[in-house]
Amino acid sequence: MTPHFHAVIPAGGSGTRLWPLSRVASPKFLHDMLGVGRSLLQSTWDRVLPLVSLDRIMVVTGRAHAEAVREQLPTLPGNQLVAEPSPKDSAAAIGLAAMLIADKDPEAIIGSFSADHSITNVEEFRAVIEQACAAAATGDIVTVGITPTYPATAYGYIRTGPLLGLAGAPTARRAEKFVEKPEANLARSYAYSGSYRWNAGMFICRADALLEILAAQAPELHAGLRRIADAWCGPEREAVLDEVWPGLERNAIDYVVAEPAASAGRVIVIPGDFGWDDVGDFDSVAKLRQPVRGESRGVYSIGAEVIDVEASGIVMSDQERLVAIVGLEDVIVVDTDDALLVAARSHAQDVKKAVRRAQELGREDVL
């Protein structure tokens, strides 16, 4: 274990591209989306736990999900769960966690690891994080850049420079620029250039360094979080939280901290190649879990009894009924007690549009 290392697990978002399994009241990180016997949150916990002591893992989630998080992570100390009154994106969530941790451990190095991602090579992941902790000792912000395996248009990219030659972090490179999700032609040039890596949204840094940048770039957000942190251990915590939180800026940590730091030459990238995926839609789920059956891929099932005839795709269900798929290629079927989704894998990103339509129809009961 790295001295003074703390892990922060932001557990938020509604995962509308994974509807109807992922709902506002039960988002994707609470589900076993990949059929491995553990939810995405529990899988994140499992791979982070060997890196830190139990009292140095903090989970930040919404009040509506706090009870479910406690049920899924029964060994998480009660004072290590931060419940937000409402969604404010990652800058507020990670900023508050960093502040609370720094108040207890001024030398803290924090690592932020999303609760709803998938990593298949856990040992390589831990080796990368060890390098990241060594690089974070410089006072710079460190992020993990995933080696692209295809020209993805759903991920942001990081352009990297030459090796830095840091002790304990031999693969560290300077981040030259953060790039938004590109269109297809640009994504191809990025993926095959060798100079760009996917932005996995993992940040490892000294807590005081993150808070310094936060104070400079978003002083009102920093001041609001400071008020909350000052009241955290006293009887006024909930009252101050309810008073201050609604007025906080809603923004991502990338925009508030990482991008300004990169412009100032203060971001380091540790390349990672450990089977990362953000599990952003059902196409991602299918890529991660659908087996190859010789020449015919067949239909992969999570929680359903399936008959497939000249068909391929994925079926996810929490129902007992038999599902038969005949003559359909690359199909997604998600069967719940109150909603049924049938989609082509090529349109997996459009599932969020169905959620929007259900909203417009006033079907709040299925959201």
XYZ file of N, CA and C in Angstrom, residues 31-289:
777
model
N -26.155 -2.477 -10.348
C -26.561 -3.705 -11.038
C -25.359 -4.550 -11.454
N -25.603 -5.845 -11.515
C -24.624 -6.782 -12.083
C -24.817 -6.767 -13.596
N -24.341 -5.715 -14.244
C -24.574 -5.522 -15.665
C -23.858 -6.557 -16.522
N -22.812 -7.179 -15.988
C -21.981 -8.064 -16.801
C -22.142 -9.543 -16.438
N -23.077 -9.842 -15.552
C -23.335 -11.235 -15.209
C -22.187 -11.922 -14.501
N -21.468 -11.188 -13.651
C -20.300 -11.748 -12.950
C -20.593 -12.058 -11.488
N -21.827 -11.802 -11.048
C -22.179 -12.083 -9.666
C -21.916 -10.928 -8.714
N -21.435 -9.806 -9.206
C -21.182 -8.604 -8.408
C -21.661 -7.392 -9.200
N -22.198 -6.420 -8.518
C -22.585 -5.191 -9.204
C -21.329 -4.452 -9.657
N -21.509 -3.459 -10.531
C -20.370 -2.658 -10.967
C -19.719 -1.954 -9.778
N -20.525 -1.470 -8.852
C -19.991 -0.837 -7.642
C -19.166 -1.828 -6.831
N -19.699 -3.023 -6.620
C -18.977 -4.032 -5.838
C -17.692 -4.450 -6.531
N -17.708 -4.545 -7.847
C -16.495 -4.892 -8.591
C -15.436 -3.804 -8.446
N -15.863 -2.538 -8.465
C -14.929 -1.426 -8.246
C -14.323 -1.529 -6.854
N -15.160 -1.762 -5.870
C -14.703 -1.940 -4.480
C -13.684 -3.069 -4.387
N -13.973 -4.187 -5.030
C -13.088 -5.356 -4.957
C -11.696 -5.063 -5.499
N -11.595 -4.295 -6.583
C -10.269 -4.063 -7.163
C -9.513 -2.926 -6.485
N -10.245 -2.041 -5.788
C -9.589 -0.933 -5.099
C -9.120 -1.334 -3.703
N -9.860 -2.221 -3.044
C -9.596 -2.562 -1.650
C -8.150 -3.000 -1.371
N -7.509 -3.806 -2.246
C -6.120 -4.193 -1.952
C -5.125 -3.036 -2.001
N -5.531 -1.892 -2.561
C -4.622 -0.757 -2.686
C -4.591 0.127 -1.447
N -5.628 0.037 -0.607
C -5.761 0.957 0.527
C -6.324 0.216 1.736
N -6.178 0.832 2.902
C -6.831 0.275 4.080
C -8.314 0.628 4.033
N -9.132 -0.127 4.739
C -10.587 -0.005 4.667
C -11.069 1.397 5.028
N -10.390 2.040 5.970
C -10.832 3.366 6.406
C -10.357 4.477 5.472
N -9.747 4.101 4.335
C -9.295 5.092 3.366
C -9.990 4.945 2.015
N -11.180 4.347 2.049
C -12.028 4.318 0.851
C -13.273 5.133 1.150
N -13.534 6.139 0.337
C -14.712 6.983 0.508
C -15.609 6.833 -0.719
N -16.885 6.596 -0.485
C -17.868 6.489 -1.560
C -18.762 7.722 -1.509
N -18.915 8.388 -2.651
C -19.786 9.559 -2.748
C -20.969 9.193 -3.633
N -22.174 9.292 -3.099
C -23.369 8.915 -3.858
C -24.512 9.840 -3.492
N -25.647 9.669 -4.141
C -26.831 10.466 -3.821
C -27.540 9.921 -2.598
N -28.248 10.800 -1.918
C -29.000 10.359 -0.732
C -29.960 9.223 -1.076
N -30.552 9.289 -2.265
C -31.528 8.272 -2.658
C -30.901 6.895 -2.800
N -29.580 6.840 -2.983
C -28.916 5.564 -3.212
C -28.052 5.121 -2.027
N -28.004 5.944 -0.977
C -27.104 5.668 0.144
C -27.407 4.328 0.810
N -28.677 4.029 1.024
C -29.043 2.774 1.684
C -28.629 1.568 0.839
N -28.853 1.640 -0.472
C -28.469 0.533 -1.355
C -26.962 0.353 -1.377
N -26.211 1.462 -1.356
C -24.747 1.372 -1.310
C -24.303 0.690 -0.027
N -24.915 1.066 1.096
C -24.557 0.431 2.374
C -24.837 -1.068 2.340
N -25.954 -1.444 1.708
C -26.300 -2.876 1.625
C -25.289 -3.629 0.770
N -24.840 -3.015 -0.323
C -23.903 -3.699 -1.219
C -22.477 -3.693 -0.686
N -22.149 -2.692 0.139
C -20.793 -2.588 0.697
C -20.886 -2.591 2.223
N -21.221 -3.735 2.814
C -21.469 -3.770 4.265
C -20.240 -3.459 5.128
N -19.028 -3.592 4.577
C -17.829 -3.312 5.374
C -17.357 -1.869 5.238
N -18.041 -1.064 4.414
C -17.682 0.345 4.284
C -18.013 1.064 5.585
N -17.021 1.683 6.235
C -17.314 2.410 7.480
C -18.351 3.505 7.240
N -19.253 3.675 8.189
C -20.344 4.633 8.026
C -19.888 6.048 7.751
N -18.765 6.452 8.362
C -18.286 7.820 8.156
C -17.545 7.991 6.839
N -17.434 6.920 6.049
C -16.760 6.989 4.744
C -17.750 7.042 3.576
N -19.026 7.196 3.896
C -20.053 7.344 2.873
C -20.556 8.784 2.877
N -20.401 9.459 1.764
C -20.869 10.839 1.616
C -22.115 10.826 0.742
N -23.217 11.318 1.282
C -24.491 11.318 0.558
C -24.835 12.728 0.106
N -24.876 12.940 -1.212
C -25.196 14.249 -1.784
C -26.712 14.462 -1.791
N -27.172 15.679 -1.490
C -28.612 15.952 -1.554
C -29.177 15.873 -2.970
N -28.350 16.224 -3.980
C -28.797 16.198 -5.376
C -27.570 16.079 -6.274
N -27.750 15.634 -7.535
C -26.597 15.485 -8.433
C -25.955 16.827 -8.758
N -24.635 16.893 -8.629
C -23.883 18.104 -8.968
C -22.671 17.809 -9.845
N -22.589 16.608 -10.388
C -21.483 16.180 -11.234
C -20.217 15.982 -10.401
N -19.133 15.641 -11.101
C -17.965 15.115 -10.395
C -17.102 16.160 -9.710
N -17.138 17.429 -10.136
C -16.282 18.430 -9.496
C -16.673 18.626 -8.036
N -17.964 18.746 -7.768
C -18.423 18.908 -6.395
C -18.199 17.640 -5.581
N -18.506 16.489 -6.174
C -18.377 15.218 -5.452
C -16.925 14.937 -5.073
N -16.036 15.026 -6.048
C -14.628 14.715 -5.789
C -13.975 15.825 -4.974
N -14.395 17.077 -5.233
C -13.854 18.183 -4.461
C -14.174 18.064 -2.989
N -15.411 17.718 -2.643
C -15.787 17.551 -1.237
C -15.029 16.387 -0.615
N -14.941 15.278 -1.337
C -14.201 14.128 -0.810
C -12.746 14.506 -0.546
N -12.113 15.214 -1.487
C -10.719 15.623 -1.316
C -10.560 16.523 -0.101
N -11.519 17.398 0.108
C -11.459 18.323 1.233
C -11.576 17.575 2.562
N -12.528 16.657 2.646
C -12.716 15.890 3.876
C -11.498 15.021 4.181
N -10.917 14.457 3.137
C -9.727 13.611 3.328
C -8.529 14.459 3.737
N -8.332 15.602 3.069
C -7.191 16.466 3.384
C -7.279 17.018 4.798
N -8.495 17.241 5.300
C -8.649 17.736 6.669
C -8.109 16.728 7.687
N -8.228 15.439 7.361
C -7.733 14.391 8.256
C -6.282 14.023 7.977
N -5.884 14.094 6.709
C -4.546 13.675 6.286
C -3.996 14.705 5.302
N -3.296 15.730 5.784
C -2.800 16.800 4.909
C -1.857 16.318 3.806
N -1.265 15.138 3.970
C -0.359 14.604 2.951
C -1.047 13.625 2.016
N -2.347 13.586 2.054
C -3.106 12.574 1.315
C -2.895 12.662 -0.192
N -2.781 11.487 -0.801
C -2.890 11.321 -2.250
C -4.212 10.612 -2.491
N -5.057 11.188 -3.347
C -6.358 10.568 -3.595
C -6.411 10.010 -5.012
N -7.120 8.916 -5.152
C -7.394 8.340 -6.464
C -8.892 8.248 -6.647
N -9.404 8.770 -7.766
C -10.838 8.744 -8.040
C -11.140 7.675 -9.083
N -12.023 6.725 -8.718
C -12.318 5.575 -9.577
C -13.828 5.411 -9.691
N -14.353 5.624 -10.875
C -15.787 5.579 -11.082
C -16.377 4.235 -10.667
N -17.578 4.287 -10.103
C -18.237 3.081 -9.595
C -18.844 2.223 -10.683
N -18.895 2.718 -11.935
C -19.661 1.985 -12.954
C -18.840 1.596 -14.176
N -17.534 1.426 -14.006
C -16.683 0.998 -15.113
C -16.281 -0.465 -14.943
N -15.758 -1.049 -16.016
C -15.296 -2.437 -15.999
C -13.802 -2.484 -16.285
N -13.083 -3.317 -15.534
C -11.655 -3.549 -15.760
C -11.428 -5.049 -15.671
N -10.830 -5.614 -16.713
C -10.670 -7.071 -16.750
C -9.317 -7.549 -16.221
N -8.260 -6.746 -16.373
C -6.929 -7.132 -15.890
C -6.627 -6.339 -14.627
N -7.061 -6.866 -13.492
C -6.985 -6.123 -12.232
C -5.544 -5.950 -11.767
N -4.701 -6.948 -11.980
C -3.311 -6.834 -11.545
C -2.590 -5.717 -12.295
N -2.823 -5.600 -13.595
C -2.205 -4.526 -14.372
C -2.760 -3.172 -13.927
N -4.052 -3.123 -13.634
C -4.648 -1.890 -13.124
C -3.935 -1.428 -11.862
N -3.706 -2.333 -10.941
C -3.052 -1.954 -9.677
C -1.616 -1.505 -9.898
N -0.931 -2.130 -10.850
C 0.442 -1.715 -11.164
C 0.458 -0.296 -11.727
N -0.534 0.033 -12.564
C -0.632 1.380 -13.124
C -0.905 2.398 -12.015
N -1.769 2.057 -11.083
C -2.096 2.984 -9.994
C -0.889 3.206 -9.090
N -0.063 2.197 -8.890
C 1.164 2.382 -8.113
C 2.078 3.399 -8.788
N 2.203 3.313 -10.121
C 2.975 4.322 -10.856
C 2.337 5.704 -10.708
N 1.029 5.747 -10.784
C 0.326 7.026 -10.687
C 0.560 7.684 -9.332
N 0.582 6.890 -8.276
C 0.838 7.438 -6.940
C 2.252 8.014 -6.858
N 3.210 7.327 -7.459
C 4.586 7.830 -7.471
C 4.667 9.147 -8.234
N 3.969 9.228 -9.356
C 3.972 10.460 -10.150
C 3.251 11.593 -9.434
N 2.215 11.265 -8.663
C 1.440 12.292 -7.960
C 2.256 12.991 -6.885
N 3.325 12.349 -6.428
C 4.175 12.967 -5.409
C 4.827 14.251 -5.915
N 4.867 14.452 -7.235
C 5.437 15.671 -7.811
C 4.548 16.889 -7.567
N 3.287 16.656 -7.193
C 2.331 17.742 -7.035
C 1.488 17.999 -8.269
N 1.756 17.250 -9.341
C 0.935 17.372 -10.548
C -0.306 16.481 -10.452
N -1.277 16.762 -11.309
C -2.468 15.923 -11.423
C -2.110 14.757 -12.344
N -2.439 13.549 -11.934
C -2.119 12.362 -12.727
C -3.419 11.714 -13.190
N -3.454 11.338 -14.449
C -4.601 10.620 -14.984
C -4.116 9.372 -15.704
N -5.025 8.446 -15.913
C -4.715 7.202 -16.620
C -5.246 7.326 -18.044
N -4.367 7.126 -19.020
C -4.768 7.165 -20.423
C -4.815 5.758 -20.984
N -5.981 5.328 -21.394
C -6.158 3.957 -21.876
C -5.680 3.846 -23.321
N -4.857 2.850 -23.595
C -4.390 2.612 -24.956
C -5.581 2.238 -25.843
N -5.872 3.017 -26.887
C -7.062 2.743 -27.709
C -6.955 1.395 -28.426
N -8.054 0.680 -28.455
C -8.103 -0.588 -29.193
C -8.950 -0.475 -30.457
N -9.670 0.638 -30.604
C -10.435 0.918 -31.812
C -10.757 2.414 -31.821
N -11.162 2.986 -32.946
C -11.419 4.428 -33.028
C -12.756 4.817 -32.404
N -12.808 4.855 -31.094
C -14.051 5.148 -30.381
C -14.445 6.607 -30.525
N -15.724 6.844 -30.766
C -16.250 8.209 -30.814
C -17.007 8.553 -29.529
N -17.143 7.592 -28.617
C -17.890 7.812 -27.371
C -16.984 8.222 -26.219
N -15.663 8.263 -26.443
C -14.729 8.623 -25.387
C -13.992 9.906 -25.737
N -13.606 10.652 -24.689
C -12.674 11.742 -24.880
C -11.264 11.174 -24.994
N -10.329 11.979 -25.504
C -8.947 11.535 -25.704
C -7.985 12.488 -24.991
N -6.777 11.990 -24.735
C -5.696 12.799 -24.175
C -4.496 12.683 -25.103
N -3.978 13.826 -25.548
C -2.755 13.807 -26.350
C -1.562 13.836 -25.394
N -0.630 12.902 -25.606
C 0.497 12.770 -24.688
C 1.817 13.133 -25.359
N 2.765 13.543 -24.534
C 4.091 13.919 -25.002
C 5.108 12.834 -24.703
N 6.384 13.185 -24.643
C 7.448 12.205 -24.424
C 7.496 11.713 -22.983
N 8.247 10.641 -22.782
C 8.443 10.103 -21.432
C 9.104 11.130 -20.536
N 8.718 11.107 -19.243
C 9.241 12.083 -18.292
C 10.426 11.568 -17.476
N 10.601 10.231 -17.458
C 11.719 9.669 -16.709
C 11.564 9.810 -15.205
N 10.347 9.673 -14.696
C 10.105 9.812 -13.265
C 10.448 8.539 -12.513
N 11.082 8.680 -11.363
C 11.369 7.532 -10.509
C 10.058 6.927 -10.022
N 9.935 5.617 -10.148
C 8.725 4.930 -9.715
C 7.594 4.975 -10.713
N 7.764 5.753 -11.786
C 6.713 5.852 -12.809
C 7.363 5.890 -14.186
N 7.959 4.774 -14.617
C 8.747 4.765 -15.858
C 7.944 5.029 -17.120
N 6.621 4.814 -17.094
C 5.813 5.024 -18.314
C 5.143 6.394 -18.347
N 5.400 7.235 -17.343
C 4.724 8.533 -17.232
C 5.077 9.455 -18.396
N 4.066 10.128 -18.908
C 4.241 11.111 -19.981
C 3.479 12.385 -19.608
N 3.878 13.483 -20.214
C 3.160 14.734 -19.991
C 1.881 14.749 -20.822
N 0.774 15.190 -20.217
C -0.463 15.393 -20.975
C -0.386 16.746 -21.661
N -0.537 16.741 -22.979
C -0.449 17.986 -23.727
C -1.806 18.627 -23.954
N -2.854 17.787 -24.021
C -4.168 18.349 -24.312
C -5.256 17.313 -24.067
N -6.387 17.758 -23.517
C -7.587 16.933 -23.432
C -8.459 17.254 -24.647
N -9.007 16.224 -25.278
C -9.781 16.394 -26.502
C -11.180 15.835 -26.296
N -12.179 16.578 -26.745
C -13.568 16.120 -26.640
C -13.803 14.872 -27.502
N -14.949 14.238 -27.307
C -15.319 13.081 -28.128
C -15.274 13.483 -29.609
N -14.482 12.774 -30.408
C -14.301 13.190 -31.805
C -15.290 12.515 -32.754
N -15.413 13.073 -33.939
C -16.175 12.385 -34.993
C -15.305 11.256 -35.564
N -15.911 10.402 -36.374
C -15.296 9.121 -36.737
C -13.920 9.257 -37.398
N -13.773 10.160 -38.381
C -12.483 10.283 -39.070
C -11.373 10.731 -38.123
N -11.710 11.672 -37.249
C -10.731 12.153 -36.285
C -10.396 11.062 -35.279
N -11.404 10.297 -34.874
C -11.172 9.200 -33.927
C -10.190 8.186 -34.502
N -10.301 7.912 -35.813
C -9.375 6.965 -36.446
C -7.942 7.506 -36.403
N -7.789 8.779 -36.689
C -6.431 9.340 -36.661
C -5.863 9.333 -35.252
N -6.709 9.586 -34.248
C -6.247 9.551 -32.853
C -5.849 8.132 -32.452
N -6.730 7.174 -32.748
C -6.531 5.809 -32.268
C -5.265 5.166 -32.813
N -4.902 5.520 -34.047
C -3.762 4.860 -34.683
C -2.488 5.710 -34.678
N -2.561 6.869 -34.026
C -1.391 7.759 -34.026
C -0.315 7.350 -33.037
N -0.719 6.687 -31.961
C 0.226 6.365 -30.889
C 0.431 7.499 -29.908
N -0.147 8.680 -30.193
C 0.038 9.851 -29.324
C -1.206 10.190 -28.508
N -2.296 9.501 -28.784
C -3.550 9.795 -28.081
C -4.011 8.574 -27.296
N -4.610 8.841 -26.153
C -5.158 7.771 -25.329
C -6.558 8.158 -24.865
N -7.368 7.134 -24.602
C -8.710 7.402 -24.101
C -8.629 8.006 -22.707
N -9.512 8.942 -22.444
C -9.625 9.527 -21.111
C -10.600 8.688 -20.298
N -10.075 7.942 -19.344
C -10.907 7.044 -18.537
C -11.505 7.742 -17.320
N -11.177 9.017 -17.127
C -11.751 9.751 -16.000
C -11.212 9.341 -14.652
N -10.034 8.722 -14.622
C -9.381 8.378 -13.348
C -8.352 9.457 -13.033
N -8.422 9.997 -11.830
C -7.470 11.035 -11.424
C -6.812 10.641 -10.113
N -5.486 10.770 -10.078
C -4.700 10.465 -8.892
C -3.826 11.682 -8.618
N -3.906 12.230 -7.428
C -3.155 13.453 -7.142
C -3.117 13.719 -5.642
N -2.214 14.597 -5.257
C -2.246 15.084 -3.889
C -3.547 15.853 -3.696
N -4.212 15.624 -2.568
C -5.478 16.313 -2.318
C -5.283 17.824 -2.290
N -4.168 18.269 -1.708
C -3.953 19.716 -1.633
C -3.715 20.328 -3.022
N -3.115 19.564 -3.935
C -2.904 20.062 -5.303
C -4.233 20.224 -6.027
N -5.106 19.233 -5.888
C -6.426 19.329 -6.513
C -7.196 20.520 -5.964
N -7.160 20.709 -4.644
C -7.922 21.793 -4.023
C -7.350 23.160 -4.390
N -6.041 23.226 -4.588
C -5.412 24.475 -5.021
C -5.946 24.899 -6.389
N -6.010 23.946 -7.317
C -6.521 24.252 -8.663
C -8.008 24.563 -8.609
N -8.745 23.814 -7.802
C -10.181 24.054 -7.656
C -10.443 25.469 -7.134
N -9.653 25.908 -6.160
C -9.830 27.253 -5.600
C -9.547 28.329 -6.639
N -8.559 28.081 -7.506
C -8.192 29.063 -8.527
C -9.200 29.106 -9.665
N -9.703 27.930 -10.077
C -10.573 27.846 -11.251
C -12.063 28.005 -10.927
N -12.460 27.606 -9.729
C -13.879 27.678 -9.336
C -13.963 28.125 -7.881
N -13.623 29.391 -7.612
C -13.550 29.856 -6.220
C -14.866 29.755 -5.458
N -15.996 29.984 -6.129
C -17.278 29.888 -5.429
C -17.596 28.446 -5.050
N -17.298 27.505 -5.951
C -17.490 26.094 -5.643
C -16.600 25.690 -4.482
N -15.339 26.105 -4.526
C -14.402 25.778 -3.452
C -14.892 26.338 -2.116
N -15.365 27.582 -2.117
C -15.835 28.198 -0.885
C -17.051 27.478 -0.317
N -17.973 27.080 -1.207
C -19.147 26.349 -0.758
C -18.782 24.997 -0.155
N -17.878 24.283 -0.808
C -17.430 22.992 -0.281
C -16.706 23.167 1.049
N -15.973 24.279 1.177
C -15.264 24.541 2.433
C -16.250 24.726 3.583
N -17.354 25.425 3.327
C -18.380 25.585 4.358
C -18.948 24.238 4.786
N -19.200 23.377 3.797
C -19.750 22.048 4.107
C -18.736 21.232 4.895
N -17.480 21.224 4.449
C -16.444 20.436 5.113
C -16.217 20.900 6.544
N -16.282 22.224 6.779
C -16.078 22.759 8.127
C -17.167 22.296 9.089
N -18.356 22.034 8.558
C -19.471 21.601 9.409
C -19.625 20.090 9.459
N -18.777 19.360 8.729
C -19.007 17.931 8.506
C -19.030 17.101 9.784
N -18.174 17.406 10.715
C -18.074 16.576 11.930
C -18.927 17.113 13.076
N -19.727 18.143 12.812
C -20.543 18.720 13.868
C -22.021 18.483 13.664
N -22.833 18.951 14.590
C -24.289 18.716 14.525
C -24.987 19.482 13.403
N -24.306 20.469 12.814
C -24.922 21.287 11.771
C -24.688 20.738 10.369
N -24.091 19.550 10.263
C -23.727 19.028 8.939
C -24.885 19.056 7.950
N -25.980 18.410 8.305
C -27.083 18.283 7.353
C -27.708 19.635 7.026
N -27.801 20.513 8.021
C -28.388 21.828 7.785
C -27.527 22.645 6.828
N -26.216 22.625 7.029
C -25.310 23.363 6.148
C -25.302 22.740 4.752
N -25.289 21.414 4.702
C -25.302 20.711 3.418
C -26.540 21.093 2.609
N -27.699 21.085 3.268
C -28.947 21.417 2.570
C -29.007 22.881 2.161
N -28.350 23.742 2.925
C -28.343 25.166 2.597
C -27.401 25.481 1.434
N -26.204 24.880 1.456
C -25.150 25.260 0.514
C -25.212 24.463 -0.793
N -25.493 23.175 -0.694
C -25.370 22.280 -1.842
C -26.174 22.719 -3.068
N -27.456 23.128 -2.916
C -28.244 23.479 -4.114
C -27.630 24.601 -4.954
N -26.856 25.475 -4.339
C -26.287 26.593 -5.072
C -24.923 26.327 -5.670
N -24.387 25.129 -5.495
C -23.059 24.831 -6.017
C -23.068 24.678 -7.534
N -21.967 25.058 -8.142
C -21.785 24.891 -9.595
C -21.834 23.410 -9.957
N -22.541 23.113 -11.049
C -22.608 21.733 -11.536
C -21.669 21.586 -12.724
N -20.583 20.854 -12.532
C -19.597 20.716 -13.596
C -18.741 19.472 -13.344
N -18.058 19.021 -14.398
C -17.212 17.832 -14.304
C -15.808 18.214 -13.853
N -15.162 17.306 -13.150
C -13.799 17.536 -12.677
C -12.839 17.755 -13.844
N -13.120 17.155 -14.987
C -12.274 17.350 -16.171
C -12.177 18.828 -16.540
N -13.335 19.510 -16.549
C -13.369 20.898 -16.995
C -12.830 21.855 -15.932
N -13.105 21.544 -14.664
C -12.749 22.455 -13.588
C -11.291 22.303 -13.170
N -10.769 21.079 -13.197
C -9.413 20.831 -12.692
C -8.470 20.319 -13.788
N -8.833 19.220 -14.457
C -7.882 18.539 -15.346
C -7.487 19.388 -16.552
N -8.445 19.974 -17.237
C -8.110 20.734 -18.441
C -7.305 22.006 -18.138
N -7.685 22.795 -17.125
C -6.830 23.937 -16.781
C -5.431 23.517 -16.341
N -5.345 22.408 -15.601
C -4.032 21.924 -15.172
C -3.196 21.488 -16.365
N -3.833 20.853 -17.348
C -3.107 20.427 -18.551
C -2.575 21.638 -19.315
N -3.386 22.692 -19.401
C -2.955 23.911 -20.096
C -1.753 24.545 -19.412
N -1.659 24.345 -18.084
C -0.536 24.879 -17.320
C 0.640 23.909 -17.249
N 0.535 22.775 -17.967
C 1.620 21.788 -17.954
C 1.725 21.008 -16.673
N 0.574 20.815 -16.004
C 0.595 20.167 -14.692
C -0.177 18.847 -14.664
N -0.326 18.190 -15.806
C -0.994 16.884 -15.831
C -0.052 15.840 -16.399
N 0.033 14.718 -15.693
C 0.852 13.581 -16.105
C -0.082 12.431 -16.479
N 0.261 11.703 -17.525
C -0.521 10.539 -17.963
C 0.277 9.266 -17.726
N -0.341 8.307 -17.085
C 0.210 6.955 -17.001
C -0.583 6.090 -17.975
N 0.040 5.574 -19.037
C -0.704 4.731 -19.974
C -1.206 3.456 -19.301
N -2.409 3.059 -19.652
C -2.999 1.848 -19.083
C -3.529 0.943 -20.175
N -3.318 -0.328 -20.010
C -3.816 -1.321 -20.970
C -4.308 -2.512 -20.161
N -5.456 -2.332 -19.507
C -5.935 -3.364 -18.578
C -7.399 -3.734 -18.809
N -7.839 -3.611 -20.058
C -9.202 -4.050 -20.384
C -10.258 -3.154 -19.778
N -10.117 -1.838 -19.990
C -11.058 -0.876 -19.422
C -12.245 -0.638 -20.360
N -13.421 -0.459 -19.780
C -14.608 -0.074 -20.531
C -15.515 0.699 -19.593
N -16.166 1.739 -20.105
C -17.034 2.526 -19.233
C -18.448 1.950 -19.124
N -18.704 0.801 -19.767
C -20.019 0.144 -19.730
C -21.104 1.200 -19.988
N -20.923 1.954 -21.075
C -21.789 3.086 -21.332
C -23.110 2.754 -21.993
N -23.202 1.576 -22.627
C -24.453 1.191 -23.282
C -24.469 -0.326 -23.440
N -25.540 -0.847 -24.033
C -25.672 -2.302 -24.159
C -24.728 -2.886 -25.203
N -24.254 -2.077 -26.128
C -23.232 -2.568 -27.044
C -21.949 -2.880 -26.274
N -21.601 -2.026 -25.310
C -20.440 -2.292 -24.454
C -20.638 -3.579 -23.664
N -21.840 -3.762 -23.121
C -22.137 -4.985 -22.365
C -21.950 -6.204 -23.254
N -22.458 -6.131 -24.486
C -22.343 -7.254 -25.415
C -20.879 -7.543 -25.757
N -20.090 -6.503 -25.984
C -18.677 -6.695 -26.297
C -17.945 -7.372 -25.147
N -18.310 -7.001 -23.936
C -17.611 -7.523 -22.766
C -18.028 -8.952 -22.423
N -19.284 -9.312 -22.716
C -19.794 -10.583 -22.203
C -20.207 -11.593 -23.264
